[in-house]
Amino acid sequence: MDKLYNLRMRAAQGGSHEQGGTHISGGERITCFSNIQQVAMYLLEKGLTHCKGRPDFMQIQLESIPESVTYVQPLERWANVERFVKEGDTFLKEGKTVAFQLLEIIGIPKKVIDRAVEIVSQYSSMRGAVLIDAHSGKRLDDRGEKGVRVSRLDWLGNDFEKWARYYHVSANSRIREALALAAKVNNHPATIAELCWSDDPDYTTGYVASRKMGYQRIENIKTYGDERGCRIFFVDGQKDIRSYINYLENQPVLITWEG
Ligand code: PML
Ligand code: MG
Ligand code: MG
Ligand code: MG
């Protein structure tokens, strides 16, 4: 196989993330040499045209991938969760309620879910995930507002396009990236479940993912206009957290789908 490269972009407004700037956009792609320019253009455009605003800081980093790549299947089950109420003020509440109910079915206690959401809501702009012990509700990483950024992941070749055609899903890059991340995260045995919604004010669909339940999309999980995102990994605290974080940040993963 050709040598592979990881491209990673992050953009912020009001200075870099380290200087306290607000996170605008991030993105990850793995590509072969001949596609680097095209992928860099995609990431540049993603950061420059984001609905959260114009960045005044951006970094696009290229690195070759020396380690061996792990190949991972997408989560088995793809679902658009039926919501109970579709109108009125209760609309929003129901979206979160559905997400929390799914997490409880997976086995996360309600007090742990509440604690996790409370921890995330302390931060106004996070670019990474918060790791929560699924039994105690304690935060397991020490990354503060930065969180743990899952890196070095992508779909192999045009497997995403094939997958999207099969499931009649629009082959957009947001779903592409969210599915790849959920597949990488939930492939690790320490992950019990993931809860995510976007920090983009105009994007109100989120998801709950786990090996057990697959990728469950939930519409209207937050209010339109809200710039606070959420990415929580509910983790088996008995596992080695350092090697788990190392997997999330450093292990190159390509998502393959045979169809
Ligand atoms: C993000 O935009 O950063 C996360 C989006 C999660 C939901 C993607 C989807 O299934 O529509
Ligand atoms: Mg982001
Ligand atoms: Mg994003
Ligand atoms: Mg975003």
JSON list of C-alpha atoms and ligand atoms in Angstrom, two decimals, residues 23-27 46 50 127 174 177-178 181 198-200 231, ligand 3:
[
{"chain": "A", "resi": 23, "resn": "HIS", "atom": "CA", "xyz": [-12.88, 26.99, 18.70]},
{"chain": "A", "resi": 24, "resn": "ILE", "atom": "CA", "xyz": [-14.40, 27.43, 15.24]},
{"chain": "A", "resi": 25, "resn": "SER", "atom": "CA", "xyz": [-13.72, 24.21, 13.39]},
{"chain": "A", "resi": 26, "resn": "GLY", "atom": "CA", "xyz": [-11.59, 21.09, 13.25]},
{"chain": "A", "resi": 27, "resn": "GLY", "atom": "CA", "xyz": [-11.07, 18.25, 10.83]},
{"chain": "A", "resi": 46, "resn": "LYS", "atom": "CA", "xyz": [-14.06, 23.89, 6.05]},
{"chain": "A", "resi": 50, "resn": "HIS", "atom": "CA", "xyz": [-17.76, 27.88, 9.10]},
{"chain": "A", "resi": 127, "resn": "ARG", "atom": "CA", "xyz": [-12.65, 20.94, 20.72]},
{"chain": "A", "resi": 174, "resn": "ARG", "atom": "CA", "xyz": [-20.25, 15.90, 8.45]},
{"chain": "A", "resi": 177, "resn": "GLU", "atom": "CA", "xyz": [-16.55, 12.39, 9.84]},
{"chain": "A", "resi": 178, "resn": "ALA", "atom": "CA", "xyz": [-18.98, 11.68, 12.68]},
{"chain": "A", "resi": 181, "resn": "LEU", "atom": "CA", "xyz": [-15.02, 9.01, 14.73]},
{"chain": "A", "resi": 198, "resn": "SER", "atom": "CA", "xyz": [-22.36, 19.64, 17.37]},
{"chain": "A", "resi": 199, "resn": "ASP", "atom": "CA", "xyz": [-21.08, 22.99, 18.55]},
{"chain": "A", "resi": 200, "resn": "ASP", "atom": "CA", "xyz": [-22.26, 24.47, 15.24]},
{"chain": "A", "resi": 231, "resn": "ARG", "atom": "CA", "xyz": [-18.74, 14.99, 23.11]},
{"chain": "B", "resi": 3, "resn": "MG", "atom": "MG", "xyz": [-16.57, 18.93, 13.80]}
]
